[in-house]
């Protein structure tokens, strides 16, 4: 017979408590899919909207400071341009999201009117400047999306004829300043509204997205919410490859006819930087900004760590190829003969294949209606 001592009983009790604690922790831990939704939303989506709201506010403040000075200076003008670039990078972080408040009431169009195939931005902005209407935020709010957002601001800040410092010191300078401030202020209102729609203290779309279930009409189960993340990845890379790169540079057809004015941000020659920011943001969405993301879900739940690694490498290689392109895309000559462009196109094609074919199969989730088919 084994003697049961007081010490033995204490040891057994401690062991039982330890097992109970582990069981309790396991019971309280969210399932992997729910963890993906929570970490991706809180660590990437919410922070990205906050960054866009913050940078757009700094842009509005820089525009107001520039226009409030008795004489406009090159230093304050360049500061407005700098804040515009920062806002573009921040916008690139949420531009590709295929769900949520961004899709309601033309919010994305209010931020960016692109592509502008008929040069409507220049025509509409100049028409507004020639009018006798007060150019305040209400007028911009009531206007077409063509004169709202970052696209209109790009024209006012970077157009070769209308976006120079001299444009703000001539006869129409005061009205141009009024418009600059009004559009920048309106942009911040849109950006702040989107952030507020997501944050728990506001519209709390965050809760709707991560708390799936039968009482959630939009997301009755985790797979539908995960499908939105999948759609965002696929549609985001497709948009870069087709609309931001191949079509403007004539790399999508046998004719090779470039349509350079279809480039995103061609006036500021900031297309390459925006593409790089898009890819960075999509990779951050995939890995939930180092939280528990789709990359971990693939490895832990689907036992496809090999695919997770390939996708991570695909993003890293695509970003490196984008950065290796010399000069701006707008100044590229003979795109079909430039090795760096062809290399970037190849990297995008390989990444898109992984996201569009391999990833849905591994996740057991079909692409939704938001993802483009590439045709």
mmCIF file of C-alpha atoms in Angstrom:
data_model
loop_
_atom_site.group_PDB
_atom_site.id
_atom_site.type_symbol
_atom_site.label_atom_id
_atom_site.label_comp_id
_atom_site.label_asym_id
_atom_site.label_seq_id
_atom_site.Cartn_x
_atom_site.Cartn_y
_atom_site.Cartn_z
ATOM 1 C CA UNK A 1 0.000 0.000 0.000
ATOM 2 C CA UNK A 2 1.221 3.468 -0.875
ATOM 3 C CA UNK A 3 1.091 5.904 2.006
ATOM 4 C CA UNK A 4 -0.829 9.050 1.210
ATOM 5 C CA UNK A 5 0.889 11.915 2.964
ATOM 6 C CA UNK A 6 -0.291 15.466 3.447
ATOM 7 C CA UNK A 7 2.373 16.605 0.968
ATOM 8 C CA UNK A 8 1.099 14.135 -1.610
ATOM 9 C CA UNK A 9 -2.449 15.421 -1.197
ATOM 10 C CA UNK A 10 -1.258 19.006 -1.670
ATOM 11 C CA UNK A 11 0.681 18.046 -4.789
ATOM 12 C CA UNK A 12 -2.366 16.266 -6.239
ATOM 13 C CA UNK A 13 -4.516 19.291 -5.472
ATOM 14 C CA UNK A 14 -2.096 21.631 -7.184
ATOM 15 C CA UNK A 15 -2.050 19.368 -10.231
ATOM 16 C CA UNK A 16 -5.820 19.280 -10.380
ATOM 17 C CA UNK A 17 -5.968 23.059 -10.150
ATOM 18 C CA UNK A 18 -3.405 23.401 -12.913
ATOM 19 C CA UNK A 19 -5.401 21.111 -15.211
ATOM 20 C CA UNK A 20 -8.584 23.033 -14.405
ATOM 21 C CA UNK A 21 -6.852 26.347 -15.156
ATOM 22 C CA UNK A 22 -5.600 25.091 -18.512
ATOM 23 C CA UNK A 23 -9.072 23.805 -19.361
ATOM 24 C CA UNK A 24 -10.613 27.130 -18.386
ATOM 25 C CA UNK A 25 -8.146 29.092 -20.502
ATOM 26 C CA UNK A 26 -8.787 26.789 -23.454
ATOM 27 C CA UNK A 27 -12.519 27.190 -22.991
ATOM 28 C CA UNK A 28 -12.204 31.008 -22.903
ATOM 29 C CA UNK A 29 -9.867 31.256 -25.889
ATOM 30 C CA UNK A 30 -11.651 32.189 -29.120
ATOM 31 C CA UNK A 31 -11.599 29.662 -31.957
ATOM 32 C CA UNK A 32 -8.954 30.300 -34.635
ATOM 33 C CA UNK A 33 -11.323 31.844 -37.195
ATOM 34 C CA UNK A 34 -12.686 34.283 -34.611
ATOM 35 C CA UNK A 35 -9.131 35.133 -33.581
ATOM 36 C CA UNK A 36 -8.244 35.920 -37.200
ATOM 37 C CA UNK A 37 -11.217 38.281 -37.509
ATOM 38 C CA UNK A 38 -10.494 40.013 -34.203
ATOM 39 C CA UNK A 39 -6.761 40.484 -34.717
ATOM 40 C CA UNK A 40 -7.068 41.525 -38.368
ATOM 41 C CA UNK A 41 -9.774 44.054 -37.523
ATOM 42 C CA UNK A 42 -8.167 45.508 -34.410
ATOM 43 C CA UNK A 43 -4.508 45.410 -35.440
ATOM 44 C CA UNK A 44 -4.881 46.312 -39.114
ATOM 45 C CA UNK A 45 -8.274 47.631 -40.231
ATOM 46 C CA UNK A 46 -9.092 49.879 -37.283
ATOM 47 C CA UNK A 47 -5.543 51.238 -37.049
ATOM 48 C CA UNK A 48 -5.473 51.899 -40.801
ATOM 49 C CA UNK A 49 -8.684 53.920 -40.686
ATOM 50 C CA UNK A 50 -7.331 55.834 -37.709
ATOM 51 C CA UNK A 51 -4.144 56.619 -39.630
ATOM 52 C CA UNK A 52 -6.129 57.866 -42.624
ATOM 53 C CA UNK A 53 -8.260 60.074 -40.387
ATOM 54 C CA UNK A 54 -5.151 61.480 -38.699
ATOM 55 C CA UNK A 55 -3.214 62.213 -41.892
ATOM 56 C CA UNK A 56 -6.229 63.811 -43.561
ATOM 57 C CA UNK A 57 -6.598 66.121 -40.550
ATOM 58 C CA UNK A 58 -2.933 67.101 -40.848
ATOM 59 C CA UNK A 59 -3.505 67.782 -44.553
ATOM 60 C CA UNK A 60 -6.486 70.023 -43.796
ATOM 61 C CA UNK A 61 -4.494 71.886 -41.157
ATOM 62 C CA UNK A 62 -1.540 72.359 -43.509
ATOM 63 C CA UNK A 63 -3.845 73.722 -46.227
ATOM 64 C CA UNK A 64 -5.445 76.152 -43.782
ATOM 65 C CA UNK A 65 -2.061 77.334 -42.537
ATOM 66 C CA UNK A 66 -0.779 77.841 -46.078
ATOM 67 C CA UNK A 67 -3.829 79.861 -47.087
ATOM 68 C CA UNK A 68 -4.004 81.906 -43.873
ATOM 69 C CA UNK A 69 -0.590 83.461 -44.432
ATOM 70 C CA UNK A 70 -0.528 87.022 -45.842
ATOM 71 C CA UNK A 71 1.799 85.771 -48.551
ATOM 72 C CA UNK A 72 1.946 82.132 -49.594
ATOM 73 C CA UNK A 73 5.430 80.657 -49.225
ATOM 74 C CA UNK A 74 7.112 77.740 -50.929
ATOM 75 C CA UNK A 75 7.807 76.135 -47.543
ATOM 76 C CA UNK A 76 4.163 76.006 -46.446
ATOM 77 C CA UNK A 77 3.078 74.979 -49.956
ATOM 78 C CA UNK A 78 5.510 72.053 -49.909
ATOM 79 C CA UNK A 79 4.182 71.097 -46.494
ATOM 80 C CA UNK A 80 0.675 70.795 -47.972
ATOM 81 C CA UNK A 81 2.073 68.611 -50.740
ATOM 82 C CA UNK A 82 3.902 66.458 -48.200
ATOM 83 C CA UNK A 83 0.759 65.963 -46.160
ATOM 84 C CA UNK A 84 -1.136 65.082 -49.331
ATOM 85 C CA UNK A 85 1.403 62.320 -50.078
ATOM 86 C CA UNK A 86 1.072 61.005 -46.533
ATOM 87 C CA UNK A 87 -2.690 60.943 -46.904
ATOM 88 C CA UNK A 88 -2.380 59.000 -50.156
ATOM 89 C CA UNK A 89 -0.219 56.386 -48.436
ATOM 90 C CA UNK A 90 -2.711 56.142 -45.573
ATOM 91 C CA UNK A 91 -5.613 55.875 -48.044
ATOM 92 C CA UNK A 92 -3.747 53.059 -49.804
ATOM 93 C CA UNK A 93 -4.023 51.139 -46.548
ATOM 94 C CA UNK A 94 -7.833 50.955 -46.691
ATOM 95 C CA UNK A 95 -8.540 51.489 -50.384
ATOM 96 C CA UNK A 96 -8.851 47.788 -51.188
ATOM 97 C CA UNK A 97 -11.201 46.743 -48.371
ATOM 98 C CA UNK A 98 -14.126 45.010 -50.027
ATOM 99 C CA UNK A 99 -16.635 45.346 -47.208
ATOM 100 C CA UNK A 100 -17.972 47.637 -44.534
ATOM 101 C CA UNK A 101 -18.682 51.384 -44.347
ATOM 102 C CA UNK A 102 -16.303 52.196 -47.222
ATOM 103 C CA UNK A 103 -18.799 50.691 -49.674
ATOM 104 C CA UNK A 104 -21.744 52.731 -48.375
ATOM 105 C CA UNK A 105 -22.913 55.886 -50.156
ATOM 106 C CA UNK A 106 -19.922 56.264 -52.526
ATOM 107 C CA UNK A 107 -17.417 56.841 -49.732
ATOM 108 C CA UNK A 108 -14.497 55.570 -51.814
ATOM 109 C CA UNK A 109 -15.443 57.840 -54.725
ATOM 110 C CA UNK A 110 -15.588 60.820 -52.381
ATOM 111 C CA UNK A 111 -11.967 60.095 -51.516
ATOM 112 C CA UNK A 112 -10.644 59.279 -54.974
ATOM 113 C CA UNK A 113 -12.130 59.825 -58.426
ATOM 114 C CA UNK A 114 -10.111 57.483 -60.644
ATOM 115 C CA UNK A 115 -9.661 56.655 -63.415
ATOM 116 C CA UNK A 116 -10.522 60.032 -64.887
ATOM 117 C CA UNK A 117 -10.808 59.033 -68.550
ATOM 118 C CA UNK A 118 -12.238 62.364 -69.742
ATOM 119 C CA UNK A 119 -10.181 64.764 -67.621
ATOM 120 C CA UNK A 120 -13.294 65.681 -65.689
ATOM 121 C CA UNK A 121 -11.334 66.741 -62.635
ATOM 122 C CA UNK A 122 -9.620 69.631 -64.391
ATOM 123 C CA UNK A 123 -12.795 70.738 -66.136
ATOM 124 C CA UNK A 124 -15.065 70.571 -63.086
ATOM 125 C CA UNK A 125 -12.569 72.208 -60.729
ATOM 126 C CA UNK A 126 -11.912 75.103 -63.103
ATOM 127 C CA UNK A 127 -15.640 75.570 -63.684
ATOM 128 C CA UNK A 128 -16.144 75.787 -59.941
ATOM 129 C CA UNK A 129 -13.322 78.309 -59.605
ATOM 130 C CA UNK A 130 -14.827 80.512 -62.324
ATOM 131 C CA UNK A 131 -18.239 80.515 -60.660
ATOM 132 C CA UNK A 132 -19.332 83.142 -58.159
ATOM 133 C CA UNK A 133 -20.442 80.616 -55.554
ATOM 134 C CA UNK A 134 -18.919 80.560 -52.100
ATOM 135 C CA UNK A 135 -16.321 77.793 -52.027
ATOM 136 C CA UNK A 136 -16.907 76.377 -48.583
ATOM 137 C CA UNK A 137 -17.281 72.886 -47.185
ATOM 138 C CA UNK A 138 -21.056 72.867 -47.743
ATOM 139 C CA UNK A 139 -20.546 73.619 -51.429
ATOM 140 C CA UNK A 140 -18.069 70.745 -51.685
ATOM 141 C CA UNK A 141 -20.361 68.421 -49.786
ATOM 142 C CA UNK A 142 -23.138 69.204 -52.286
ATOM 143 C CA UNK A 143 -20.807 68.806 -55.279
ATOM 144 C CA UNK A 144 -19.968 65.872 -57.487
ATOM 145 C CA UNK A 145 -17.348 63.414 -56.270
ATOM 146 C CA UNK A 146 -15.212 64.678 -59.153
ATOM 147 C CA UNK A 147 -14.268 67.810 -57.193
ATOM 148 C CA UNK A 148 -13.975 66.070 -53.844
ATOM 149 C CA UNK A 149 -11.165 64.167 -52.224
ATOM 150 C CA UNK A 150 -7.530 63.442 -52.917
ATOM 151 C CA UNK A 151 -7.950 63.556 -56.717
ATOM 152 C CA UNK A 152 -9.212 67.127 -56.704
ATOM 153 C CA UNK A 153 -6.478 68.093 -54.243
ATOM 154 C CA UNK A 154 -3.867 66.501 -56.486
ATOM 155 C CA UNK A 155 -5.006 68.776 -59.314
ATOM 156 C CA UNK A 156 -4.842 71.833 -57.061
ATOM 157 C CA UNK A 157 -1.387 70.921 -55.750
ATOM 158 C CA UNK A 158 0.460 69.188 -58.583
ATOM 159 C CA UNK A 159 -1.027 70.070 -61.978
ATOM 160 C CA UNK A 160 1.654 71.565 -64.212
ATOM 161 C CA UNK A 161 -0.475 74.605 -64.963
ATOM 162 C CA UNK A 162 -2.955 74.903 -62.102
ATOM 163 C CA UNK A 163 -1.071 73.330 -59.219
ATOM 164 C CA UNK A 164 1.909 75.634 -58.846
ATOM 165 C CA UNK A 165 2.616 78.090 -56.057
ATOM 166 C CA UNK A 166 2.130 80.978 -58.489
ATOM 167 C CA UNK A 167 -1.483 79.879 -59.002
ATOM 168 C CA UNK A 168 -2.242 80.988 -55.446
ATOM 169 C CA UNK A 169 -0.889 84.510 -55.812
ATOM 170 C CA UNK A 170 -2.623 85.595 -59.015
ATOM 171 C CA UNK A 171 -6.115 87.004 -59.514
ATOM 172 C CA UNK A 172 -7.823 83.676 -58.795
ATOM 173 C CA UNK A 173 -5.495 82.745 -55.935
ATOM 174 C CA UNK A 174 -7.937 83.543 -53.137
ATOM 175 C CA UNK A 175 -10.676 81.358 -54.593
ATOM 176 C CA UNK A 176 -8.179 78.599 -55.293
ATOM 177 C CA UNK A 177 -7.179 78.731 -51.629
ATOM 178 C CA UNK A 178 -10.813 78.642 -50.536
ATOM 179 C CA UNK A 179 -11.326 75.533 -52.623
ATOM 180 C CA UNK A 180 -8.135 73.887 -51.400
ATOM 181 C CA UNK A 181 -9.131 74.329 -47.753
ATOM 182 C CA UNK A 182 -12.750 73.314 -48.336
ATOM 183 C CA UNK A 183 -11.841 70.100 -50.179
ATOM 184 C CA UNK A 184 -9.186 69.144 -47.621
ATOM 185 C CA UNK A 185 -11.612 69.777 -44.760
ATOM 186 C CA UNK A 186 -14.313 67.753 -46.502
ATOM 187 C CA UNK A 187 -11.854 64.901 -47.067
ATOM 188 C CA UNK A 188 -11.064 64.774 -43.374
ATOM 189 C CA UNK A 189 -14.761 64.645 -42.599
ATOM 190 C CA UNK A 190 -15.135 61.568 -44.810
ATOM 191 C CA UNK A 191 -12.030 59.892 -43.351
ATOM 192 C CA UNK A 192 -13.063 60.630 -39.768
ATOM 193 C CA UNK A 193 -16.548 59.323 -40.512
ATOM 194 C CA UNK A 194 -15.160 56.026 -41.763
ATOM 195 C CA UNK A 195 -12.991 55.614 -38.674
ATOM 196 C CA UNK A 196 -15.918 56.459 -36.426
ATOM 197 C CA UNK A 197 -18.097 53.915 -38.231
ATOM 198 C CA UNK A 198 -15.617 51.161 -37.338
ATOM 199 C CA UNK A 199 -14.539 52.066 -33.807
ATOM 200 C CA UNK A 200 -16.365 50.624 -30.787
ATOM 201 C CA UNK A 201 -17.161 54.097 -29.415
ATOM 202 C CA UNK A 202 -18.832 55.043 -32.692
ATOM 203 C CA UNK A 203 -20.796 52.950 -35.179
ATOM 204 C CA UNK A 204 -18.948 49.837 -33.976
ATOM 205 C CA UNK A 205 -18.853 47.999 -37.292
ATOM 206 C CA UNK A 206 -15.912 46.247 -35.640
ATOM 207 C CA UNK A 207 -18.353 44.377 -33.409
ATOM 208 C CA UNK A 208 -20.567 43.449 -36.354
ATOM 209 C CA UNK A 209 -17.620 42.030 -38.252
ATOM 210 C CA UNK A 210 -15.997 39.973 -35.510
ATOM 211 C CA UNK A 211 -19.060 38.847 -33.562
ATOM 212 C CA UNK A 212 -20.526 36.485 -36.121
ATOM 213 C CA UNK A 213 -23.540 34.300 -35.406
ATOM 214 C CA UNK A 214 -27.177 33.590 -36.149
ATOM 215 C CA UNK A 215 -28.228 36.958 -34.728
ATOM 216 C CA UNK A 216 -25.854 38.800 -37.069
ATOM 217 C CA UNK A 217 -27.673 39.226 -40.410
ATOM 218 C CA UNK A 218 -24.549 40.348 -42.278
ATOM 219 C CA UNK A 219 -22.168 37.749 -40.866
ATOM 220 C CA UNK A 220 -24.110 34.694 -39.674
ATOM 221 C CA UNK A 221 -20.892 32.661 -39.538
ATOM 222 C CA UNK A 222 -17.120 33.125 -39.574
ATOM 223 C CA UNK A 223 -16.670 31.864 -43.128
ATOM 224 C CA UNK A 224 -18.557 34.815 -44.614
ATOM 225 C CA UNK A 225 -16.375 37.307 -42.762
ATOM 226 C CA UNK A 226 -13.223 35.383 -43.714
ATOM 227 C CA UNK A 227 -14.412 35.437 -47.338
ATOM 228 C CA UNK A 228 -14.390 39.245 -47.206
ATOM 229 C CA UNK A 229 -10.732 39.179 -46.196
ATOM 230 C CA UNK A 230 -10.021 36.764 -49.034
ATOM 231 C CA UNK A 231 -11.910 38.970 -51.516
ATOM 232 C CA UNK A 232 -9.916 41.984 -50.365
ATOM 233 C CA UNK A 233 -6.591 40.244 -50.973
ATOM 234 C CA UNK A 234 -7.539 38.996 -54.428
ATOM 235 C CA UNK A 235 -9.321 42.144 -55.619
ATOM 236 C CA UNK A 236 -6.520 44.311 -54.243
ATOM 237 C CA UNK A 237 -3.755 42.578 -56.170
ATOM 238 C CA UNK A 238 -5.937 42.347 -59.298
ATOM 239 C CA UNK A 239 -6.562 46.104 -59.158
ATOM 240 C CA UNK A 240 -2.849 46.793 -58.871
ATOM 241 C CA UNK A 241 -1.877 44.440 -61.652
ATOM 242 C CA UNK A 242 -4.556 45.361 -64.167
ATOM 243 C CA UNK A 243 -5.710 48.944 -63.529
ATOM 244 C CA UNK A 244 -2.743 50.534 -61.792
ATOM 245 C CA UNK A 245 -0.003 48.928 -63.841
ATOM 246 C CA UNK A 246 -0.691 46.877 -66.975
ATOM 247 C CA UNK A 247 -3.409 48.930 -68.664
ATOM 248 C CA UNK A 248 -1.823 52.371 -68.227
ATOM 249 C CA UNK A 249 1.547 51.075 -69.431
ATOM 250 C CA UNK A 250 0.137 49.014 -72.298
ATOM 251 C CA UNK A 251 1.298 45.707 -70.833
ATOM 252 C CA UNK A 252 -2.098 44.038 -71.015
ATOM 253 C CA UNK A 253 -2.565 43.759 -74.781
ATOM 254 C CA UNK A 254 -0.798 42.744 -77.947
ATOM 255 C CA UNK A 255 -0.744 46.331 -79.184
ATOM 256 C CA UNK A 256 1.276 47.562 -76.243
ATOM 257 C CA UNK A 257 -0.478 50.920 -76.481
ATOM 258 C CA UNK A 258 0.147 52.839 -73.282
ATOM 259 C CA UNK A 259 -2.595 55.025 -71.779
ATOM 260 C CA UNK A 260 -0.381 56.891 -69.396
ATOM 261 C CA UNK A 261 -3.084 59.266 -68.179
ATOM 262 C CA UNK A 262 -4.975 56.323 -66.713
ATOM 263 C CA UNK A 263 -2.221 55.939 -64.140
ATOM 264 C CA UNK A 264 -3.229 56.539 -60.576
ATOM 265 C CA UNK A 265 -1.828 59.858 -59.279
ATOM 266 C CA UNK A 266 -0.152 60.722 -62.574
ATOM 267 C CA UNK A 267 -0.087 64.457 -61.868
ATOM 268 C CA UNK A 268 2.006 63.976 -58.742
ATOM 269 C CA UNK A 269 3.889 61.019 -60.287
ATOM 270 C CA UNK A 270 3.146 59.076 -57.142
ATOM 271 C CA UNK A 271 1.748 55.899 -58.708
ATOM 272 C CA UNK A 272 4.658 53.620 -57.834
ATOM 273 C CA UNK A 273 4.657 54.714 -54.198
ATOM 274 C CA UNK A 274 0.911 54.122 -53.919
ATOM 275 C CA UNK A 275 1.257 50.649 -55.418
ATOM 276 C CA UNK A 276 3.992 49.810 -52.928
ATOM 277 C CA UNK A 277 1.789 51.051 -50.090
ATOM 278 C CA UNK A 278 -1.110 48.931 -51.385
ATOM 279 C CA UNK A 279 1.044 45.802 -51.390
ATOM 280 C CA UNK A 280 2.412 46.541 -47.935
ATOM 281 C CA UNK A 281 -1.108 46.976 -46.581
ATOM 282 C CA UNK A 282 -2.397 43.782 -48.202
ATOM 283 C CA UNK A 283 0.477 41.811 -46.709
ATOM 284 C CA UNK A 284 -0.283 43.379 -43.333
ATOM 285 C CA UNK A 285 -3.904 42.282 -43.701
ATOM 286 C CA UNK A 286 -2.736 38.738 -44.506
ATOM 287 C CA UNK A 287 -0.626 38.508 -41.345
ATOM 288 C CA UNK A 288 -2.900 40.711 -39.158
ATOM 289 C CA UNK A 289 -0.001 43.051 -38.461
ATOM 290 C CA UNK A 290 1.905 40.288 -36.629
ATOM 291 C CA UNK A 291 -1.219 39.185 -34.786
ATOM 292 C CA UNK A 292 -3.070 35.931 -35.478
ATOM 293 C CA UNK A 293 -3.807 36.308 -39.162
ATOM 294 C CA UNK A 294 -4.723 34.259 -42.185
ATOM 295 C CA UNK A 295 -1.089 33.180 -42.351
ATOM 296 C CA UNK A 296 -1.356 31.521 -38.927
ATOM 297 C CA UNK A 297 -4.799 30.097 -39.706
ATOM 298 C CA UNK A 298 -3.392 28.425 -42.819
ATOM 299 C CA UNK A 299 -0.562 26.908 -40.817
ATOM 300 C CA UNK A 300 -2.382 25.861 -37.644
ATOM 301 C CA UNK A 301 -5.852 24.918 -38.868
ATOM 302 C CA UNK A 302 -5.440 24.009 -42.514
ATOM 303 C CA UNK A 303 -1.950 22.536 -42.156
ATOM 304 C CA UNK A 304 -0.742 24.624 -45.116
ATOM 305 C CA UNK A 305 2.263 26.363 -43.683
ATOM 306 C CA UNK A 306 3.942 25.875 -47.058
ATOM 307 C CA UNK A 307 1.291 28.010 -48.778
ATOM 308 C CA UNK A 308 1.427 30.630 -46.030
ATOM 309 C CA UNK A 309 5.171 30.945 -46.556
ATOM 310 C CA UNK A 310 4.779 31.156 -50.343
ATOM 311 C CA UNK A 311 2.231 33.982 -50.036
ATOM 312 C CA UNK A 312 4.425 35.893 -47.603
ATOM 313 C CA UNK A 313 7.364 35.497 -49.982
ATOM 314 C CA UNK A 314 5.149 36.550 -52.891
ATOM 315 C CA UNK A 315 4.250 39.813 -51.184
ATOM 316 C CA UNK A 316 7.851 40.459 -50.163
ATOM 317 C CA UNK A 317 9.145 39.818 -53.687
ATOM 318 C CA UNK A 318 6.437 41.950 -55.295
ATOM 319 C CA UNK A 319 7.172 44.866 -52.962
ATOM 320 C CA UNK A 320 10.900 44.589 -53.668
ATOM 321 C CA UNK A 321 10.243 44.512 -57.426
ATOM 322 C CA UNK A 322 8.023 47.589 -57.209
ATOM 323 C CA UNK A 323 10.700 49.500 -55.332
ATOM 324 C CA UNK A 324 13.307 48.436 -57.906
ATOM 325 C CA UNK A 325 11.468 50.205 -60.751
ATOM 326 C CA UNK A 326 13.534 53.291 -61.630
ATOM 327 C CA UNK A 327 11.894 56.717 -61.787
ATOM 328 C CA UNK A 328 8.135 57.156 -61.803
ATOM 329 C CA UNK A 329 5.741 55.043 -63.849
ATOM 330 C CA UNK A 330 4.545 58.200 -65.590
ATOM 331 C CA UNK A 331 8.002 58.866 -67.044
ATOM 332 C CA UNK A 332 8.583 55.262 -68.164
ATOM 333 C CA UNK A 333 9.605 54.905 -71.802
ATOM 334 C CA UNK A 334 9.061 51.692 -73.792
ATOM 335 C CA UNK A 335 7.550 49.686 -70.920
ATOM 336 C CA UNK A 336 7.760 46.351 -72.753
ATOM 337 C CA UNK A 337 11.515 46.719 -72.989
ATOM 338 C CA UNK A 338 12.136 47.608 -69.352
ATOM 339 C CA UNK A 339 13.323 44.590 -67.376
ATOM 340 C CA UNK A 340 12.218 45.958 -64.012
ATOM 341 C CA UNK A 341 8.623 46.385 -65.204
ATOM 342 C CA UNK A 342 8.482 42.890 -66.658
ATOM 343 C CA UNK A 343 9.916 41.467 -63.441
ATOM 344 C CA UNK A 344 7.285 43.270 -61.383
ATOM 345 C CA UNK A 345 4.515 42.021 -63.666
ATOM 346 C CA UNK A 346 5.794 38.457 -63.257
ATOM 347 C CA UNK A 347 5.886 38.743 -59.460
ATOM 348 C CA UNK A 348 2.325 40.090 -59.390
ATOM 349 C CA UNK A 349 1.107 37.257 -61.621
ATOM 350 C CA UNK A 350 2.607 34.623 -59.350
ATOM 351 C CA UNK A 351 1.213 36.275 -56.215
ATOM 352 C CA UNK A 352 -2.231 36.631 -57.769
ATOM 353 C CA UNK A 353 -2.262 32.955 -58.737
ATOM 354 C CA UNK A 354 -1.562 31.958 -55.139
ATOM 355 C CA UNK A 355 -4.292 34.240 -53.795
ATOM 356 C CA UNK A 356 -6.933 33.539 -56.424
ATOM 357 C CA UNK A 357 -6.494 29.775 -56.800
ATOM 358 C CA UNK A 358 -4.462 28.181 -54.027
ATOM 359 C CA UNK A 359 -5.667 30.231 -51.058
ATOM 360 C CA UNK A 360 -9.455 29.766 -51.559
ATOM 361 C CA UNK A 361 -8.926 26.036 -52.058
ATOM 362 C CA UNK A 362 -6.830 25.759 -48.907
ATOM 363 C CA UNK A 363 -9.310 27.781 -46.846
ATOM 364 C CA UNK A 364 -12.325 25.984 -48.273
ATOM 365 C CA UNK A 365 -13.883 29.362 -49.079
ATOM 366 C CA UNK A 366 -15.143 30.568 -52.457
ATOM 367 C CA UNK A 367 -14.374 34.024 -53.777
ATOM 368 C CA UNK A 368 -17.284 36.411 -53.374
ATOM 369 C CA UNK A 369 -18.899 38.737 -55.866
ATOM 370 C CA UNK A 370 -16.571 41.625 -54.918
ATOM 371 C CA UNK A 371 -13.454 39.967 -56.269
ATOM 372 C CA UNK A 372 -12.766 40.833 -59.883
ATOM 373 C CA UNK A 373 -12.242 38.047 -62.380
ATOM 374 C CA UNK A 374 -9.455 39.803 -64.271
ATOM 375 C CA UNK A 375 -11.328 39.971 -67.558
#
